[in-house]
């Protein structure tokens, strides 16, 4: 192994300092906004059904399942495309240069989603909402690879996992915020314009859901300036742009280190990189890692996003008759359920990962998460019709306990580690691209989980859904998916804990002297 660049050695050994926490907040606010925007739509759908699908003389209806599926899928599809496009741009143009662009798209799209185009015509409102949510997905998708890559390249090797996990944990607070904002907005609107009955939907409700969506732009806008002020990561500047001196100057600006300690005495001229992304050599050295990251992300997103199935069941248990509550009360109830789940299982799961990721390791946590998620799905699914849907167990709290455990081990497990590992395994010139590819494959799994299993889970025709395979079979299949994820992790995923980013690469070729890229370090 050749002599490491001083600037990279300094990054790996740097003590935890103020800029690390600042970077967590700057990068984390993007993930906060991501989850706020993605998870708020499930609350908004109930309000849209009341506003645009229910007439004064008819029973209360919901948004057509086809429309719900389309609005969910279009945002996830936009996210997948954004991960691919911005992931590649992050390697070609630099992390900092495209980081602000992704956030700007998120801000504009969040505001546009609230404004939409129409206020009375249902088709126009839903089409415009879907259009803007696609672009919102693009911005969200761009934020994933850039946030993780930037944090991984700023962090030291001892606490890198905890820092990236801390960035990702902001998703949990985004989910909680979407619930809290929904409850606050609906409470305010209800006190000002209380409906006369459950069937009465005030025109002001059309403003309430728009306001909830638009508030999602606030945290992203608050961090835009700081993202623009961030320097390029030293690893990108030194290893990809091959400007070692500039990397040292940038690092001195933000880290507590003297440039005399990190500047190179003899800087040799740049040398072209040895192999491109689309090459056999890339597949030989990194194909297995890319498969492991993509497959694990695909599998966990099938399971994670399918958990909306449970929310429908919880909703049925807590609200026997939706005709007895008004538009605001229904949204408040759903938001309360989401907040309880976030506080009791989602956020603690993230915190456990932050604490244990650099003590236990990525692989063990990922395998453990898949395993216990699978057990939770089997425990709910196998006796589903004989236990959980019977009258005597209609209020059984163990259902909520198992549901909470599934969410907990998703976040103290593969939902977080699949975000971390791709930012650690690949060379700097491919790091953002490979993270984007892995995430894009994961979002295809999210579409299968949130749309496919939602349609398949109905045992009979109900609420616009055709007859499917039923909840029992769906949950058992999801449990099996978790076990497959555990096996893929065991056989294909490499441990990255405690090693520098450069040490995590597979180096099979002889080193070329004087080349300042990952192959020399």
XYZ file of C-alpha atoms in Angstrom:
521
model
C 0.000 0.000 0.000
C 1.446 3.347 -1.030
C 1.949 6.406 1.092
C -1.392 7.982 1.994
C -1.986 11.637 1.287
C -1.568 13.720 4.415
C -4.903 15.461 3.953
C -6.753 12.134 3.861
C -4.833 10.747 6.816
C -5.749 13.897 8.734
C -9.433 13.403 7.875
C -9.343 9.788 9.055
C -7.699 10.655 12.352
C -9.397 14.014 13.042
C -11.062 14.451 16.405
C -14.803 15.012 16.452
C -15.287 18.767 16.238
C -17.817 21.510 15.564
C -17.838 21.164 11.781
C -18.803 17.496 11.962
C -21.996 18.404 13.807
C -22.624 21.327 11.476
C -22.322 18.995 8.500
C -24.777 16.570 10.134
C -27.362 19.350 10.467
C -26.800 20.721 6.961
C -27.010 17.296 5.333
C -29.660 16.013 7.732
C -32.130 18.795 6.970
C -32.375 17.454 3.444
C -33.310 13.999 4.745
C -35.707 15.680 7.201
C -37.496 17.371 4.309
C -37.389 14.163 2.251
C -39.314 12.133 4.809
C -41.688 14.996 5.598
C -42.689 15.236 1.943
C -42.873 11.477 1.279
C -44.836 10.541 4.404
C -47.193 13.519 4.534
C -48.968 12.335 1.390
C -50.625 9.438 3.253
C -52.255 11.973 5.567
C -53.178 14.296 2.717
C -54.907 11.535 0.745
C -57.651 11.242 3.373
C -58.344 14.961 3.167
C -58.395 14.926 -0.625
C -60.976 12.152 -0.563
C -63.237 14.266 1.637
C -62.769 17.406 -0.441
C -62.904 16.102 -4.007
C -64.703 12.740 -3.857
C -67.562 13.338 -1.424
C -70.764 15.183 -2.242
C -73.257 16.522 0.295
C -75.800 13.794 -0.445
C -73.468 10.813 -0.624
C -71.486 8.810 1.868
C -67.922 9.786 2.633
C -65.512 8.402 0.069
C -61.794 8.055 -0.360
C -59.477 8.867 -3.224
C -59.619 6.100 -5.823
C -56.934 3.457 -5.182
C -55.548 3.950 -8.687
C -55.007 7.651 -7.980
C -53.433 6.971 -4.579
C -51.079 4.417 -6.099
C -50.163 6.774 -8.924
C -49.373 9.673 -6.578
C -47.210 7.445 -4.380
C -45.470 5.746 -7.307
C -44.753 8.939 -9.260
C -42.852 10.451 -6.316
C -40.866 7.237 -5.819
C -40.135 7.029 -9.546
C -38.910 10.613 -9.487
C -36.751 9.730 -6.478
C -35.171 6.800 -8.344
C -34.392 8.973 -11.368
C -33.041 11.720 -9.125
C -30.713 9.269 -7.394
C -29.308 8.115 -10.712
C -28.936 11.572 -12.256
C -27.645 13.503 -9.263
C -25.543 10.582 -8.099
C -23.685 10.623 -11.391
C -23.457 14.415 -11.467
C -22.003 14.338 -7.961
C -19.033 12.370 -9.284
C -18.679 14.287 -12.545
C -19.235 17.875 -11.371
C -18.511 17.677 -7.655
C -20.617 17.098 -4.552
C -21.025 20.748 -3.590
C -21.854 21.984 -7.078
C -24.998 19.862 -7.466
C -25.923 19.631 -3.770
C -27.652 22.990 -3.767
C -29.460 22.250 -7.031
C -31.133 19.149 -5.563
C -32.260 21.148 -2.524
C -33.555 23.976 -4.708
C -35.693 21.538 -6.704
C -37.112 20.185 -3.432
C -38.005 23.668 -2.178
C -39.713 24.781 -5.400
C -41.554 21.468 -5.831
C -42.821 21.467 -2.231
C -44.268 24.937 -2.694
C -45.678 24.039 -6.117
C -47.316 20.885 -4.723
C -49.269 23.054 -2.318
C -50.238 25.641 -4.881
C -51.075 23.065 -7.586
C -52.951 24.643 -10.501
C -56.657 24.247 -9.855
C -58.915 24.590 -6.825
C -62.197 23.070 -7.947
C -61.633 20.510 -10.685
C -60.625 17.203 -9.152
C -58.757 15.819 -12.162
C -56.774 19.002 -12.625
C -55.796 19.153 -8.947
C -54.636 15.545 -8.801
C -52.756 15.673 -12.108
C -50.910 18.841 -11.127
C -50.148 17.388 -7.698
C -48.702 14.279 -9.324
C -46.672 16.407 -11.751
C -45.049 18.465 -9.009
C -44.499 15.443 -6.787
C -42.497 13.838 -9.560
C -40.103 16.795 -9.526
C -40.159 16.723 -5.738
C -38.998 13.115 -6.039
C -36.150 14.233 -8.307
C -34.880 16.606 -5.632
C -35.325 14.034 -2.885
C -33.496 11.437 -4.965
C -30.602 13.814 -5.519
C -30.292 14.473 -1.824
C -29.726 10.812 -0.893
C -26.359 10.073 -2.556
C -24.972 13.560 -2.020
C -25.794 13.768 1.697
C -24.344 10.364 2.497
C -21.259 10.855 0.331
C -20.456 14.295 1.721
C -20.820 13.092 5.299
C -18.718 9.989 4.686
C -15.924 12.039 3.099
C -15.835 14.596 5.919
C -15.968 12.072 8.776
C -13.115 10.267 10.494
C -12.944 6.501 10.208
C -13.724 5.826 13.889
C -17.115 7.558 13.970
C -18.008 7.702 10.273
C -20.910 5.270 10.622
C -22.430 7.202 13.526
C -22.210 10.471 11.605
C -23.885 9.089 8.486
C -26.517 7.358 10.617
C -27.137 10.660 12.422
C -27.784 12.322 9.065
C -30.198 9.564 8.108
C -31.912 9.678 11.513
C -33.307 13.073 10.569
C -35.810 11.102 8.515
C -37.480 9.994 11.731
C -37.868 13.590 12.868
C -39.241 14.490 9.432
C -41.919 11.812 9.812
C -42.754 13.126 13.267
C -42.818 16.712 11.992
C -45.266 15.864 9.198
C -47.612 14.387 11.809
C -47.217 17.297 14.217
C -47.741 19.908 11.498
C -50.825 18.075 10.245
C -52.319 17.988 13.736
C -51.505 21.652 14.351
C -52.825 22.917 11.024
C -56.005 20.842 11.186
C -56.651 21.861 14.802
C -56.303 25.535 13.921
C -58.559 25.253 10.881
C -61.116 23.228 12.824
C -61.296 25.769 15.631
C -61.756 28.578 13.096
C -64.191 26.762 10.790
C -65.670 23.806 12.640
C -67.711 21.547 10.339
C -71.366 21.184 11.273
C -71.217 17.409 10.740
C -68.953 14.627 9.561
C -70.293 15.112 6.026
C -69.643 18.846 6.056
C -66.286 19.657 4.467
C -65.579 23.403 4.698
C -63.935 25.049 1.664
C -61.080 26.075 3.955
C -60.017 22.414 4.114
C -58.709 22.840 0.575
C -56.269 25.396 1.973
C -55.254 23.212 4.932
C -53.758 20.322 2.935
C -51.901 22.737 0.673
C -50.417 24.512 3.656
C -49.254 21.209 5.152
C -47.373 20.346 1.958
C -45.863 23.807 1.547
C -44.475 23.872 5.088
C -42.196 21.030 3.989
C -40.157 23.585 2.044
C -39.249 25.565 5.180
C -36.492 23.360 6.704
C -34.921 22.837 3.286
C -34.914 26.571 2.566
C -33.343 27.277 5.952
C -30.241 25.244 5.079
C -29.835 26.290 1.442
C -27.376 29.095 2.249
C -25.196 26.842 4.389
C -25.070 24.215 1.672
C -23.802 26.817 -0.753
C -21.119 27.848 1.733
C -19.801 24.322 2.220
C -16.446 23.653 0.558
C -15.968 20.705 -1.737
C -14.946 17.585 0.163
C -11.199 17.128 0.424
C -11.447 13.586 -0.888
C -13.192 14.665 -4.078
C -10.769 17.529 -4.659
C -7.685 15.403 -4.003
C -8.714 12.090 -5.550
C -11.033 13.041 -8.398
C -9.971 16.571 -9.357
C -6.445 15.624 -8.231
C -5.798 19.032 -6.737
C -4.128 18.073 -3.470
C -3.109 21.601 -2.517
C -6.671 22.925 -2.874
C -7.966 20.008 -0.829
C -5.616 20.987 2.003
C -6.731 24.643 1.799
C -10.419 23.662 1.893
C -9.886 21.376 4.845
C -8.054 24.090 6.790
C -11.105 26.364 6.418
C -13.482 24.034 8.193
C -11.391 21.696 10.345
C -9.166 22.462 13.299
C -5.921 21.650 11.535
C -2.934 23.651 10.270
C -2.241 23.578 6.542
C 1.426 22.917 7.338
C 0.391 19.546 8.743
C -1.537 18.411 5.685
C 0.122 20.000 2.656
C 2.229 17.647 0.539
C 5.928 18.381 0.133
C 6.133 16.910 -3.371
C 2.948 17.055 -5.388
C 3.276 15.134 -8.636
C 1.256 16.045 -11.728
C -2.219 14.494 -12.157
C -2.495 11.159 -13.928
C -5.661 9.963 -15.712
C -7.770 7.459 -13.826
C -7.219 3.859 -14.813
C -10.715 2.637 -15.713
C -14.166 4.173 -16.330
C -17.492 3.317 -14.738
C -18.782 1.285 -17.665
C -15.961 -1.197 -17.931
C -15.147 -4.808 -17.140
C -12.527 -3.648 -14.681
C -15.124 -1.763 -12.670
C -17.362 -4.835 -12.580
C -14.434 -7.026 -11.591
C -13.410 -4.820 -8.685
C -16.743 -3.401 -7.540
C -19.536 -5.405 -9.168
C -20.103 -7.630 -6.150
C -20.294 -4.649 -3.804
C -22.737 -2.858 -6.095
C -24.911 -5.971 -6.278
C -24.917 -6.348 -2.481
C -25.818 -2.696 -1.862
C -28.524 -2.638 -4.551
C -30.076 -5.986 -3.619
C -30.218 -5.208 0.093
C -31.721 -1.776 -0.519
C -34.275 -3.283 -2.915
C -35.319 -5.921 -0.382
C -35.567 -3.633 2.630
C -37.586 -1.032 0.731
C -40.117 -3.655 -0.321
C -40.682 -4.383 3.358
C -40.299 -0.875 4.775
C -42.720 0.807 2.384
C -45.225 -2.040 2.581
C -45.756 -1.295 6.267
C -48.461 1.125 5.183
C -50.573 -2.057 5.183
C -50.414 -2.038 8.972
C -51.441 1.590 9.183
C -54.665 0.765 7.370
C -55.366 -1.958 9.920
C -54.585 0.320 12.857
C -56.817 2.972 11.366
C -59.699 0.488 11.152
C -59.184 -0.494 14.791
C -59.037 3.050 16.163
C -61.779 4.525 13.978
C -64.716 2.175 13.521
C -66.808 4.577 11.457
C -65.213 7.314 9.410
C -68.688 8.780 8.913
C -68.638 9.857 12.570
C -65.696 12.285 12.304
C -65.124 15.329 10.139
C -62.294 15.959 7.699
C -60.029 17.556 10.307
C -60.650 14.959 13.016
C -59.797 12.127 10.632
C -56.523 13.757 9.606
C -55.656 14.473 13.247
C -56.308 10.843 14.220
C -54.110 9.497 11.431
C -51.370 11.997 12.264
C -51.541 10.984 15.925
C -51.015 7.331 15.007
C -48.044 8.291 12.819
C -46.545 10.414 15.610
C -46.907 7.622 18.186
C -45.174 5.156 15.861
C -42.386 7.648 15.141
C -41.737 8.375 18.823
C -42.032 4.808 20.091
C -40.252 2.836 17.377
C -38.952 4.786 14.365
C -36.779 7.397 16.094
C -35.453 4.999 18.797
C -34.405 2.637 16.012
C -32.317 5.377 14.415
C -30.763 6.293 17.770
C -29.766 2.690 18.452
C -28.034 2.585 15.076
C -26.166 5.829 15.756
C -24.877 4.390 19.030
C -24.013 0.838 17.922
C -23.008 1.180 14.259
C -19.312 1.807 15.015
C -19.280 -0.681 17.881
C -21.090 -3.684 16.410
C -20.603 -3.133 12.695
C -22.783 -2.676 9.635
C -23.136 -6.314 8.626
C -24.243 -7.610 12.027
C -26.785 -4.817 12.492
C -28.155 -5.324 8.997
C -28.527 -9.082 9.455
C -30.093 -8.642 12.885
C -32.571 -6.083 11.537
C -33.651 -8.299 8.653
C -34.027 -11.277 10.988
C -36.220 -9.585 13.601
C -38.279 -7.799 10.973
C -38.965 -11.192 9.438
C -39.987 -12.636 12.793
C -42.383 -9.734 13.355
C -43.983 -10.255 9.957
C -44.345 -13.993 10.546
C -45.812 -13.382 14.020
C -48.437 -11.065 12.550
C -49.005 -12.869 9.275
C -49.284 -16.567 10.124
C -52.131 -16.185 12.668
C -53.523 -13.033 11.021
C -57.092 -14.198 10.339
C -57.322 -16.567 13.296
C -56.000 -14.150 15.925
C -55.620 -10.516 14.935
C -58.953 -9.999 13.150
C -61.225 -11.753 15.642
C -63.600 -9.738 17.811
C -61.971 -10.749 21.102
C -58.584 -9.514 19.813
C -59.882 -6.456 18.017
C -58.263 -4.157 20.575
C -55.242 -6.381 21.247
C -52.240 -4.165 21.968
C -49.828 -6.914 20.946
C -50.638 -6.087 17.345
C -49.243 -2.582 17.885
C -46.237 -3.990 19.739
C -45.297 -6.268 16.838
C -45.880 -3.475 14.342
C -43.651 -1.172 16.379
C -40.934 -3.820 16.572
C -40.991 -4.228 12.803
C -40.432 -0.491 12.391
C -37.800 -0.406 15.141
C -35.672 -3.152 13.601
C -36.077 -1.672 10.148
C -34.329 1.471 11.368
C -32.024 -0.302 13.815
C -31.119 -2.425 10.846
C -31.173 -2.411 7.051
C -33.151 0.770 6.444
C -30.216 2.725 7.892
C -27.264 0.505 7.002
C -28.229 0.366 3.319
C -27.863 4.156 3.326
C -24.451 3.980 5.009
C -22.595 1.133 3.286
C -22.700 2.429 -0.338
C -21.082 5.659 0.850
C -18.128 3.675 2.217
C -17.371 0.897 -0.252
C -16.647 2.595 -3.565
C -13.819 4.787 -4.887
C -14.312 8.547 -4.669
C -14.821 8.933 -8.416
C -17.675 6.362 -8.338
C -18.972 6.824 -4.784
C -21.941 9.090 -5.426
C -22.866 7.228 -8.617
C -22.914 3.824 -6.946
C -24.888 5.149 -4.006
C -27.397 6.563 -6.481
C -27.658 3.266 -8.354
C -28.197 1.344 -5.116
C -30.840 3.800 -3.944
C -32.631 3.799 -7.308
C -32.903 0.010 -7.227
C -34.213 0.371 -3.674
C -36.947 2.755 -4.793
C -38.137 0.180 -7.311
C -38.582 -2.094 -4.312
C -40.438 0.728 -2.570
C -42.917 0.890 -5.445
C -43.472 -2.864 -5.190
C -43.984 -2.591 -1.426
C -46.189 0.496 -1.274
C -48.251 -0.164 -4.404
C -47.975 -3.858 -5.256
C -48.532 -5.276 -1.782
C -51.203 -2.699 -0.993
C -53.243 -4.044 -3.894
C -52.364 -7.677 -3.216
C -53.234 -7.586 0.494
C -57.018 -7.455 0.038
C -58.699 -10.828 0.482
C -61.902 -9.528 -1.072
C -63.087 -6.577 -3.107
C -63.244 -3.549 -0.829
C -62.819 0.226 -0.994
C -62.053 0.104 -4.698
C -59.390 -2.612 -4.449
C -59.832 -5.920 -6.290
C -59.477 -9.267 -4.582
C -55.874 -10.207 -3.949
C -53.885 -12.815 -2.079
C -54.879 -11.418 1.315
C -52.989 -10.028 4.291
C -51.815 -13.391 5.629
C -50.053 -14.437 2.442
C -48.722 -10.913 1.855
C -47.186 -10.711 5.334
C -45.632 -14.177 5.105
C -44.064 -13.226 1.769
C -42.682 -10.040 3.314
C -41.219 -12.097 6.141
C -39.556 -14.290 3.539
C -38.145 -11.200 1.821
C -36.515 -10.244 5.118
C -34.863 -13.647 5.388
C -33.556 -13.351 1.833
C -32.107 -9.975 2.791
C -30.344 -11.539 5.758
C -28.761 -14.162 3.499
C -27.694 -11.633 0.866
C -26.083 -9.580 3.620
C -24.243 -12.599 5.027
C -22.840 -13.816 1.699
C -22.180 -10.580 -0.189
C -21.923 -7.526 2.101
C -18.511 -6.447 3.355
C -17.837 -4.909 6.739
C -16.542 -1.326 6.504
C -16.311 -0.441 10.204
C -13.097 1.154 11.447
C -11.407 1.382 8.058
C -10.646 4.389 5.898
C -12.682 4.820 2.745
C -9.617 4.007 0.667
C -8.924 0.797 2.604
C -12.421 -0.453 1.813
C -11.602 -0.752 -1.865
C -10.427 -3.940 -3.517
C -7.025 -3.306 -5.027
C -5.945 -6.110 -7.296
C -3.560 -4.308 -9.623
C -0.026 -3.102 -9.040
C 0.134 0.477 -7.857
C 1.299 3.183 -10.278
C 3.674 5.589 -8.612
C 2.627 9.204 -8.415
C -1.089 8.784 -9.141
C -3.119 10.670 -6.550
C -6.293 8.612 -6.601
C -7.751 5.752 -4.650
C -5.560 3.120 -6.293
C -2.459 4.550 -4.589
C -3.718 4.843 -1.051
